[in-house]
mmCIF file of C-alpha atoms and ligand atoms in Angstrom:
data_model
loop_
_atom_site.group_PDB
_atom_site.id
_atom_site.type_symbol
_atom_site.label_atom_id
_atom_site.label_comp_id
_atom_site.label_asym_id
_atom_site.label_seq_id
_atom_site.Cartn_x
_atom_site.Cartn_y
_atom_site.Cartn_z
ATOM 1 C CA MET C 24 14.521 1.021 53.540
ATOM 2 C CA GLU C 25 14.664 -0.756 50.151
ATOM 3 C CA LYS C 26 17.364 -3.399 49.727
ATOM 4 C CA ASN C 27 20.164 -3.322 47.132
ATOM 5 C CA ILE C 28 20.679 -6.383 44.916
ATOM 6 C CA VAL C 29 23.905 -7.130 43.015
ATOM 7 C CA VAL C 30 23.827 -9.957 40.449
ATOM 8 C CA LEU C 31 26.918 -11.546 38.851
ATOM 9 C CA THR C 32 26.403 -13.788 35.836
ATOM 10 C CA GLY C 33 28.817 -16.158 34.094
ATOM 11 C CA ALA C 34 28.789 -18.373 31.029
ATOM 12 C CA GLY C 35 26.282 -20.771 32.640
ATOM 13 C CA ILE C 36 23.392 -18.317 32.239
ATOM 14 C CA SER C 37 23.908 -18.388 28.464
ATOM 15 C CA ALA C 38 24.316 -22.182 28.207
ATOM 16 C CA GLU C 39 20.575 -22.820 27.663
ATOM 17 C CA SER C 40 20.696 -20.274 24.831
ATOM 18 C CA GLY C 41 23.215 -22.498 23.065
ATOM 19 C CA ILE C 42 26.439 -20.615 23.862
ATOM 20 C CA PRO C 43 29.071 -23.129 25.117
ATOM 21 C CA VAL C 44 30.391 -22.470 28.635
ATOM 22 C CA PHE C 45 33.942 -21.347 29.046
ATOM 23 C CA ARG C 46 35.425 -24.318 30.863
ATOM 24 C CA SER C 47 35.102 -27.864 29.523
ATOM 25 C CA GLU C 48 36.679 -31.233 30.281
ATOM 26 C CA THR C 49 39.214 -30.782 27.485
ATOM 27 C CA GLY C 50 40.252 -27.432 29.002
ATOM 28 C CA LEU C 51 39.912 -26.137 25.470
ATOM 29 C CA TRP C 52 37.601 -23.312 24.667
ATOM 30 C CA GLU C 53 35.816 -23.785 21.360
ATOM 31 C CA ASN C 54 38.792 -26.027 20.389
ATOM 32 C CA HIS C 55 41.433 -23.462 21.230
ATOM 33 C CA ARG C 56 43.938 -23.230 24.094
ATOM 34 C CA VAL C 57 42.996 -20.295 26.300
ATOM 35 C CA GLU C 58 46.528 -18.902 26.117
ATOM 36 C CA ASP C 59 46.285 -18.743 22.311
ATOM 37 C CA VAL C 60 43.023 -16.810 22.086
ATOM 38 C CA CYS C 61 42.431 -15.113 25.446
ATOM 39 C CA THR C 62 45.756 -13.440 26.322
ATOM 40 C CA PRO C 63 47.585 -10.360 24.986
ATOM 41 C CA GLN C 64 50.533 -12.650 24.200
ATOM 42 C CA GLY C 65 48.309 -14.911 22.095
ATOM 43 C CA TYR C 66 47.038 -11.864 20.195
ATOM 44 C CA GLN C 67 50.588 -10.616 19.675
ATOM 45 C CA ARG C 68 51.612 -14.052 18.349
ATOM 46 C CA ASP C 69 48.715 -14.486 15.958
ATOM 47 C CA PRO C 70 46.232 -11.571 15.734
ATOM 48 C CA GLU C 71 44.505 -13.205 12.756
ATOM 49 C CA LEU C 72 43.690 -16.357 14.781
ATOM 50 C CA VAL C 73 42.304 -14.279 17.664
ATOM 51 C CA ARG C 74 40.285 -11.991 15.362
ATOM 52 C CA LYS C 75 38.719 -14.997 13.609
ATOM 53 C CA PHE C 76 38.010 -16.657 16.986
ATOM 54 C CA TYR C 77 35.981 -13.675 18.149
ATOM 55 C CA ASP C 78 34.473 -13.077 14.677
ATOM 56 C CA GLY C 79 32.954 -16.573 14.908
ATOM 57 C CA MET C 80 31.385 -15.872 18.297
ATOM 58 C CA ARG C 81 30.202 -12.404 17.227
ATOM 59 C CA LEU C 82 28.476 -13.696 14.093
ATOM 60 C CA ASN C 83 26.884 -16.451 16.219
ATOM 61 C CA LEU C 84 25.100 -13.764 18.271
ATOM 62 C CA ARG C 85 22.645 -13.404 15.364
ATOM 63 C CA LYS C 86 21.457 -16.974 15.957
ATOM 64 C CA VAL C 87 21.083 -17.060 19.760
ATOM 65 C CA ARG C 88 18.235 -15.765 21.890
ATOM 66 C CA PRO C 89 17.858 -14.997 25.603
ATOM 67 C CA ASN C 90 16.500 -17.819 27.772
ATOM 68 C CA PRO C 91 14.069 -17.568 30.737
ATOM 69 C CA ALA C 92 16.979 -16.837 33.111
ATOM 70 C CA HIS C 93 17.954 -13.663 31.236
ATOM 71 C CA LEU C 94 14.302 -12.619 31.025
ATOM 72 C CA ALA C 95 13.791 -13.232 34.770
ATOM 73 C CA LEU C 96 16.640 -10.811 35.577
ATOM 74 C CA THR C 97 15.073 -8.151 33.343
ATOM 75 C CA ARG C 98 11.761 -8.636 35.202
ATOM 76 C CA LEU C 99 13.521 -8.357 38.560
ATOM 77 C CA ALA C 100 15.369 -5.171 37.561
ATOM 78 C CA GLU C 101 12.185 -3.557 36.266
ATOM 79 C CA ASN C 102 10.079 -4.352 39.339
ATOM 80 C CA TRP C 103 12.537 -4.258 42.253
ATOM 81 C CA LYS C 104 12.016 -1.148 44.417
ATOM 82 C CA GLY C 105 15.598 -0.999 45.750
ATOM 83 C CA GLY C 106 18.938 -0.752 43.947
ATOM 84 C CA PHE C 107 19.705 -3.323 41.223
ATOM 85 C CA THR C 108 23.118 -3.901 39.610
ATOM 86 C CA LEU C 109 23.790 -6.541 36.929
ATOM 87 C CA VAL C 110 27.475 -7.426 36.418
ATOM 88 C CA THR C 111 28.334 -10.048 33.813
ATOM 89 C CA GLN C 112 31.532 -11.908 32.967
ATOM 90 C CA ASN C 113 29.916 -12.791 29.645
ATOM 91 C CA ILE C 114 30.811 -11.082 26.394
ATOM 92 C CA ASP C 115 27.589 -12.048 24.616
ATOM 93 C CA ASN C 116 24.684 -9.574 24.308
ATOM 94 C CA LEU C 117 21.931 -11.861 25.630
ATOM 95 C CA HIS C 118 21.227 -9.673 28.696
ATOM 96 C CA GLU C 119 20.716 -6.717 26.345
ATOM 97 C CA GLN C 120 18.609 -8.821 23.966
ATOM 98 C CA ALA C 121 16.453 -9.704 27.026
ATOM 99 C CA GLY C 122 15.915 -5.991 27.744
ATOM 100 C CA SER C 123 18.429 -5.503 30.569
ATOM 101 C CA ARG C 124 19.905 -1.982 30.692
ATOM 102 C CA ASN C 125 23.135 -0.647 32.224
ATOM 103 C CA VAL C 126 24.700 -4.107 32.156
ATOM 104 C CA ILE C 127 28.285 -3.981 33.463
ATOM 105 C CA HIS C 128 30.371 -6.153 31.117
ATOM 106 C CA MET C 129 33.491 -6.543 33.248
ATOM 107 C CA HIS C 130 35.175 -8.800 30.655
ATOM 108 C CA GLY C 131 34.198 -6.669 27.663
ATOM 109 C CA GLU C 132 31.769 -7.262 24.788
ATOM 110 C CA LEU C 133 31.833 -9.163 21.508
ATOM 111 C CA THR C 134 29.941 -6.317 19.834
ATOM 112 C CA LYS C 135 32.752 -3.812 20.458
ATOM 113 C CA LEU C 136 36.269 -3.183 19.134
ATOM 114 C CA ARG C 137 38.858 -0.919 20.829
ATOM 115 C CA CYS C 138 41.839 0.997 19.484
ATOM 116 C CA TYR C 139 44.613 -0.927 21.266
ATOM 117 C CA GLU C 140 46.445 1.419 23.639
ATOM 118 C CA ALA C 141 49.350 -0.999 24.333
ATOM 119 C CA LEU C 142 50.294 -0.782 20.623
ATOM 120 C CA GLY C 143 49.941 3.006 20.508
ATOM 121 C CA GLY C 144 46.195 3.211 19.897
ATOM 122 C CA CYS C 145 43.868 5.820 21.418
ATOM 123 C CA GLY C 146 41.452 3.544 23.316
ATOM 124 C CA HIS C 147 38.410 4.594 21.243
ATOM 125 C CA VAL C 148 35.616 1.969 21.263
ATOM 126 C CA VAL C 149 33.468 1.194 18.209
ATOM 127 C CA GLU C 150 30.353 -1.032 17.933
ATOM 128 C CA THR C 151 30.117 -3.820 15.368
ATOM 129 C CA MET C 152 28.157 -6.993 14.683
ATOM 130 C CA ALA C 153 30.316 -7.945 11.667
ATOM 131 C CA ALA C 154 33.556 -9.828 11.189
ATOM 132 C CA GLN C 155 36.455 -7.482 11.920
ATOM 133 C CA ASP C 156 38.274 -5.928 8.936
ATOM 134 C CA PRO C 157 41.965 -5.745 10.001
ATOM 135 C CA ASP C 158 42.430 -2.784 7.634
ATOM 136 C CA GLU C 159 39.673 -0.748 9.298
ATOM 137 C CA ALA C 160 41.158 2.454 10.703
ATOM 138 C CA CYS C 161 40.134 3.809 14.105
ATOM 139 C CA PRO C 162 37.551 6.570 13.412
ATOM 140 C CA GLN C 163 39.115 8.657 16.188
ATOM 141 C CA CYS C 164 42.879 8.483 15.523
ATOM 142 C CA GLY C 165 43.050 6.880 12.089
ATOM 143 C CA LYS C 166 45.445 4.129 13.160
ATOM 144 C CA LYS C 167 44.810 0.491 12.154
ATOM 145 C CA LEU C 168 45.014 -0.821 15.731
ATOM 146 C CA LEU C 169 41.464 -1.980 16.422
ATOM 147 C CA ARG C 170 41.210 -5.187 18.546
ATOM 148 C CA PRO C 171 38.321 -7.078 20.177
ATOM 149 C CA HIS C 172 37.116 -5.058 23.221
ATOM 150 C CA ILE C 173 37.491 -8.149 25.385
ATOM 151 C CA VAL C 174 39.405 -8.406 28.695
ATOM 152 C CA TRP C 175 42.025 -11.129 28.268
ATOM 153 C CA PHE C 176 43.829 -12.946 31.080
ATOM 154 C CA GLY C 177 46.356 -10.607 32.676
ATOM 155 C CA GLU C 178 44.313 -7.534 31.662
ATOM 156 C CA MET C 179 42.378 -5.418 34.147
ATOM 157 C CA PRO C 180 38.612 -6.062 34.093
ATOM 158 C CA LEU C 181 36.398 -3.049 33.303
ATOM 159 C CA ASP C 182 34.387 -0.866 35.720
ATOM 160 C CA MET C 183 35.973 -2.345 38.833
ATOM 161 C CA ASP C 184 35.520 0.868 40.887
ATOM 162 C CA LEU C 185 31.787 0.956 40.110
ATOM 163 C CA ILE C 186 31.428 -2.771 40.865
ATOM 164 C CA ASN C 187 33.207 -2.407 44.215
ATOM 165 C CA GLU C 188 31.025 0.585 45.112
ATOM 166 C CA ARG C 189 27.866 -1.470 44.459
ATOM 167 C CA LEU C 190 29.189 -4.526 46.346
ATOM 168 C CA ALA C 191 30.009 -2.333 49.369
ATOM 169 C CA VAL C 192 26.303 -1.481 49.831
ATOM 170 C CA ALA C 193 24.795 -4.785 48.677
ATOM 171 C CA ASP C 194 22.082 -6.411 50.822
ATOM 172 C CA LEU C 195 21.720 -9.423 48.513
ATOM 173 C CA PHE C 196 24.429 -10.870 46.195
ATOM 174 C CA ILE C 197 23.264 -13.424 43.634
ATOM 175 C CA SER C 198 25.793 -15.331 41.489
ATOM 176 C CA ILE C 199 24.422 -17.211 38.467
ATOM 177 C CA GLY C 200 26.191 -19.715 36.201
ATOM 178 C CA THR C 201 29.816 -19.216 37.112
ATOM 179 C CA SER C 202 32.397 -21.772 38.199
ATOM 180 C CA GLY C 203 33.994 -19.259 40.578
ATOM 181 C CA VAL C 204 37.467 -19.871 39.158
ATOM 182 C CA VAL C 205 38.291 -16.558 37.481
ATOM 183 C CA TYR C 206 39.319 -13.569 39.597
ATOM 184 C CA PRO C 207 38.532 -10.830 40.499
ATOM 185 C CA ALA C 208 34.909 -11.885 39.728
ATOM 186 C CA ALA C 209 35.192 -14.983 41.936
ATOM 187 C CA GLY C 210 36.112 -12.716 44.866
ATOM 188 C CA PHE C 211 32.945 -10.584 44.683
ATOM 189 C CA VAL C 212 30.997 -12.894 47.011
ATOM 190 C CA ARG C 213 33.544 -12.258 49.771
ATOM 191 C CA ILE C 214 33.289 -8.482 49.363
ATOM 192 C CA ALA C 215 29.490 -8.710 49.480
ATOM 193 C CA ARG C 216 29.624 -10.888 52.616
ATOM 194 C CA GLN C 217 31.910 -8.369 54.312
ATOM 195 C CA ALA C 218 29.304 -5.715 53.476
ATOM 196 C CA GLY C 219 26.731 -7.824 55.323
ATOM 197 C CA ALA C 220 24.893 -9.048 52.216
ATOM 198 C CA ALA C 221 23.000 -12.334 52.026
ATOM 199 C CA THR C 222 24.716 -14.456 49.370
ATOM 200 C CA LEU C 223 23.050 -16.987 47.028
ATOM 201 C CA GLU C 224 24.428 -18.954 44.058
ATOM 202 C CA PHE C 225 22.493 -20.488 41.172
ATOM 203 C CA ASN C 226 24.547 -23.073 39.297
ATOM 204 C CA LEU C 227 24.411 -26.576 37.862
ATOM 205 C CA GLU C 228 26.647 -27.708 40.683
ATOM 206 C CA PRO C 229 28.403 -26.025 43.624
ATOM 207 C CA SER C 230 31.028 -23.535 42.410
ATOM 208 C CA ALA C 231 34.617 -23.278 43.600
ATOM 209 C CA THR C 232 33.538 -20.475 45.930
ATOM 210 C CA LYS C 233 30.489 -22.273 47.359
ATOM 211 C CA GLY C 234 32.007 -21.926 50.844
ATOM 212 C CA TYR C 235 31.285 -18.188 50.802
ATOM 213 C CA PHE C 236 27.589 -18.482 49.942
ATOM 214 C CA ASP C 237 24.762 -18.650 52.496
ATOM 215 C CA ALA C 238 22.752 -20.845 50.121
ATOM 216 C CA GLY C 239 22.865 -22.526 46.744
ATOM 217 C CA ILE C 240 20.137 -23.504 44.278
ATOM 218 C CA TYR C 241 21.395 -26.122 41.823
ATOM 219 C CA GLY C 242 19.891 -26.898 38.450
ATOM 220 C CA PRO C 243 19.474 -25.158 35.090
ATOM 221 C CA ALA C 244 19.094 -21.410 35.749
ATOM 222 C CA GLY C 245 16.451 -21.226 33.012
ATOM 223 C CA LYS C 246 14.272 -23.267 35.376
ATOM 224 C CA THR C 247 15.403 -22.220 38.878
ATOM 225 C CA LEU C 248 15.748 -18.453 38.442
ATOM 226 C CA PRO C 249 12.269 -17.518 37.164
ATOM 227 C CA ASN C 250 10.624 -19.190 40.178
ATOM 228 C CA PHE C 251 12.983 -17.390 42.553
ATOM 229 C CA VAL C 252 12.344 -13.998 40.934
ATOM 230 C CA ASP C 253 8.565 -14.523 41.052
ATOM 231 C CA GLY C 254 8.756 -15.373 44.772
ATOM 232 C CA LEU C 255 11.052 -12.446 45.586
ATOM 233 C CA LEU C 256 8.826 -9.959 43.748
ATOM 234 C CA ARG C 257 5.700 -11.430 45.377
ATOM 235 C CA ASP C 258 6.858 -11.796 49.005
ATOM 236 C CA GLY C 259 10.161 -9.890 49.225
ATOM 237 C CA TYR C 260 12.484 -10.685 52.096
ATOM 238 C CA ASP C 261 10.070 -13.128 53.769
ATOM 239 C CA TYR C 262 10.438 -15.301 50.677
ATOM 240 C CA LEU C 263 14.216 -14.827 50.627
ATOM 241 C CA ARG C 264 14.566 -15.877 54.258
ATOM 242 C CA GLY C 265 12.713 -19.096 53.471
ATOM 243 C CA ILE C 266 14.925 -19.791 50.436
ATOM 244 C CA LEU C 267 18.122 -19.175 52.412
ATOM 245 C CA ARG C 268 16.920 -21.554 55.128
ATOM 246 C CA GLU C 269 15.776 -24.326 52.759
ATOM 247 C CA ASN C 270 18.950 -24.172 50.605
ATOM 248 C CA SER C 271 21.497 -23.306 53.276
ATOM 249 C CA LEU C 272 25.126 -24.201 52.599
ATOM 250 C CA LEU C 273 26.363 -23.216 56.054
HETATM 251 C C1 BV8 A 302 43.326 -9.787 36.282
HETATM 252 C C2 BV8 A 302 36.966 -12.919 28.256
HETATM 253 C C3 BV8 A 302 44.881 -8.341 37.210
HETATM 254 C C4 BV8 A 302 37.165 -13.793 27.115
HETATM 255 C C5 BV8 A 302 37.622 -13.881 30.334
HETATM 256 C C6 BV8 A 302 45.984 -17.310 40.319
HETATM 257 C C7 BV8 A 302 45.050 -17.135 41.304
HETATM 258 C C8 BV8 A 302 44.055 -16.175 41.187
HETATM 259 C C9 BV8 A 302 43.981 -15.385 40.032
HETATM 260 C C10 BV8 A 302 44.907 -15.574 39.062
HETATM 261 C C11 BV8 A 302 45.908 -16.516 39.187
HETATM 262 N N1 BV8 A 302 46.650 -16.477 38.055
HETATM 263 C C12 BV8 A 302 46.153 -15.525 37.218
HETATM 264 C C13 BV8 A 302 45.117 -14.975 37.845
HETATM 265 C C14 BV8 A 302 44.284 -13.896 37.346
HETATM 266 C C15 BV8 A 302 43.332 -14.436 36.281
HETATM 267 C C16 BV8 A 302 42.566 -15.623 36.786
HETATM 268 O O1 BV8 A 302 41.629 -15.491 37.553
HETATM 269 N N2 BV8 A 302 42.960 -16.817 36.317
HETATM 270 C C17 BV8 A 302 42.277 -18.012 36.761
HETATM 271 C C18 BV8 A 302 42.049 -18.919 35.566
HETATM 272 C C19 BV8 A 302 43.089 -18.660 37.862
HETATM 273 N N3 BV8 A 302 42.418 -13.346 36.072
HETATM 274 C C20 BV8 A 302 42.749 -12.403 35.183
HETATM 275 O O2 BV8 A 302 43.736 -12.417 34.488
HETATM 276 C C21 BV8 A 302 41.792 -11.213 35.152
HETATM 277 N N4 BV8 A 302 42.585 -10.027 35.234
HETATM 278 O O3 BV8 A 302 43.416 -10.502 37.236
HETATM 279 O O4 BV8 A 302 44.003 -8.641 36.146
HETATM 280 C C22 BV8 A 302 45.587 -7.116 36.876
HETATM 281 C C23 BV8 A 302 46.051 -6.379 37.919
HETATM 282 C C24 BV8 A 302 46.714 -5.241 37.641
HETATM 283 C C25 BV8 A 302 46.916 -4.857 36.325
HETATM 284 C C26 BV8 A 302 46.431 -5.613 35.274
HETATM 285 C C27 BV8 A 302 45.767 -6.773 35.548
HETATM 286 C C28 BV8 A 302 41.049 -11.149 33.833
HETATM 287 C C29 BV8 A 302 40.131 -12.327 33.721
HETATM 288 C C30 BV8 A 302 39.251 -12.152 32.486
HETATM 289 C C31 BV8 A 302 39.657 -13.140 31.429
HETATM 290 N N5 BV8 A 302 38.671 -13.109 30.356
HETATM 291 N N6 BV8 A 302 36.731 -13.770 29.375
HETATM 292 C C32 BV8 A 302 35.863 -14.349 26.668
HETATM 293 O O5 BV8 A 302 34.940 -14.537 27.482
HETATM 294 O O6 BV8 A 302 35.810 -14.624 25.474
HETATM 295 S S1 BV8 A 302 37.330 -14.983 31.553
HETATM 296 C C33 BV8 A 302 36.261 -16.192 31.071
HETATM 297 O O7 BV8 A 302 36.056 -16.951 32.251
HETATM 298 C C34 BV8 A 302 34.863 -15.762 30.651
HETATM 299 O O8 BV8 A 302 34.612 -14.396 30.802
HETATM 300 C C35 BV8 A 302 33.986 -16.488 31.628
HETATM 301 O O9 BV8 A 302 32.804 -15.827 31.866
HETATM 302 C C36 BV8 A 302 34.872 -16.441 32.798
HETATM 303 C C37 BV8 A 302 34.535 -17.268 33.961
HETATM 304 O O10 BV8 A 302 34.088 -18.476 33.504
HETATM 305 P P1 BV8 A 302 32.561 -18.793 33.874
HETATM 306 O O11 BV8 A 302 31.709 -17.677 33.394
HETATM 307 O O12 BV8 A 302 32.507 -19.138 35.321
HETATM 308 O O13 BV8 A 302 32.295 -20.014 32.956
HETATM 309 P P2 BV8 A 302 32.697 -21.490 33.292
HETATM 310 O O14 BV8 A 302 32.585 -22.267 32.038
HETATM 311 O O15 BV8 A 302 33.972 -21.509 34.055
HETATM 312 O O16 BV8 A 302 31.558 -21.977 34.303
HETATM 313 C C38 BV8 A 302 30.242 -22.035 33.859
HETATM 314 C C39 BV8 A 302 29.435 -22.455 35.072
HETATM 315 O O17 BV8 A 302 28.056 -22.447 34.701
HETATM 316 C C40 BV8 A 302 29.761 -23.860 35.543
HETATM 317 O O18 BV8 A 302 29.972 -23.842 36.945
HETATM 318 C C41 BV8 A 302 28.504 -24.661 35.211
HETATM 319 O O19 BV8 A 302 28.189 -25.608 36.219
HETATM 320 C C42 BV8 A 302 27.439 -23.600 35.187
HETATM 321 N N7 BV8 A 302 26.322 -23.891 34.268
HETATM 322 C C43 BV8 A 302 26.370 -24.510 33.064
HETATM 323 N N8 BV8 A 302 25.127 -24.567 32.547
HETATM 324 C C44 BV8 A 302 24.293 -23.958 33.439
HETATM 325 C C45 BV8 A 302 25.053 -23.528 34.535
HETATM 326 N N9 BV8 A 302 24.514 -22.906 35.594
HETATM 327 C C46 BV8 A 302 23.180 -22.701 35.578
HETATM 328 N N10 BV8 A 302 22.378 -23.088 34.559
HETATM 329 C C47 BV8 A 302 22.898 -23.722 33.487
HETATM 330 N N11 BV8 A 302 22.075 -24.106 32.492
#
């Protein structure tokens, strides 16, 4: 019986591609307070500030490229015989640039805008790589209520039913480059454990949820992940058992 793998990535997998991670010592994110740029209230207060914040990150996507960690996940997905699910907290398109398909962007995507339902919009989603034009009307309902299709704090992450379905039948849960601070993503390892999955984190240093992982491999994912994927594809679960033993956190 082939095993099901669920992977969760966070900002750390994009760090070696030059995209700053979410949390920093200053607690600021790209020089902004999180509550000003990553909450519905912040958007209500100053939609122009929030639009420009995401415009900057969207336009930056033209300059960044996937790193070996993204490419290793594409290789794993393409060659793994069992089920493979990639969930990301990231809003960049580096997994897609690396060739990953069916990526579940639970916190939304920089390359999409949505007609804002809470203000009376229709929820229609449009793709864009450009700076947002605040006067652009929704192609579906004609209202000028388009907003970044990003999940802000206090908003429900996307595709949670699908994610929970995949976690419920996971045999291996791999978390890569996340501090384990933001929920519900940080709770996925517990759901996977309850389903009987082996759990493994790849990070620069132990995450806040390290206590729920069987093992941890610490260092830049661009270096650690390709080796792991090569071993798993070569020797399957024999290799995994060795890795879990050598890097046990229990
Ligand atoms: C919700 C979009 C409910 C924007 C983001 C108290 C307790 C528990 C929960 C809460 C609470 N109070 C409030 C909450 C809920 C809140 C939450 O979890 N808050 C936290 C801060 C306590 N969560 C929410 O609001 C979520 N929604 O709960 O809804 C609900 C219920 C009913 C009805 C409606 C709603 C929504 C959360 C989503 C917020 N949006 N992003 C954007 O990205 O622009 S979250 C944001 O944080 C990013 O998505 C980011 O991905 C995510 C998590 O951060 P990380 O990815 O982990 O990044 P971080 O910088 O933290 O860490 C990077 C890691 O990488 C580090 O550990 C580092 O060591 C490592 N690293 C660095 N370089 C490398 C590396 N690893 C490997 N290799 C390297 N080279």
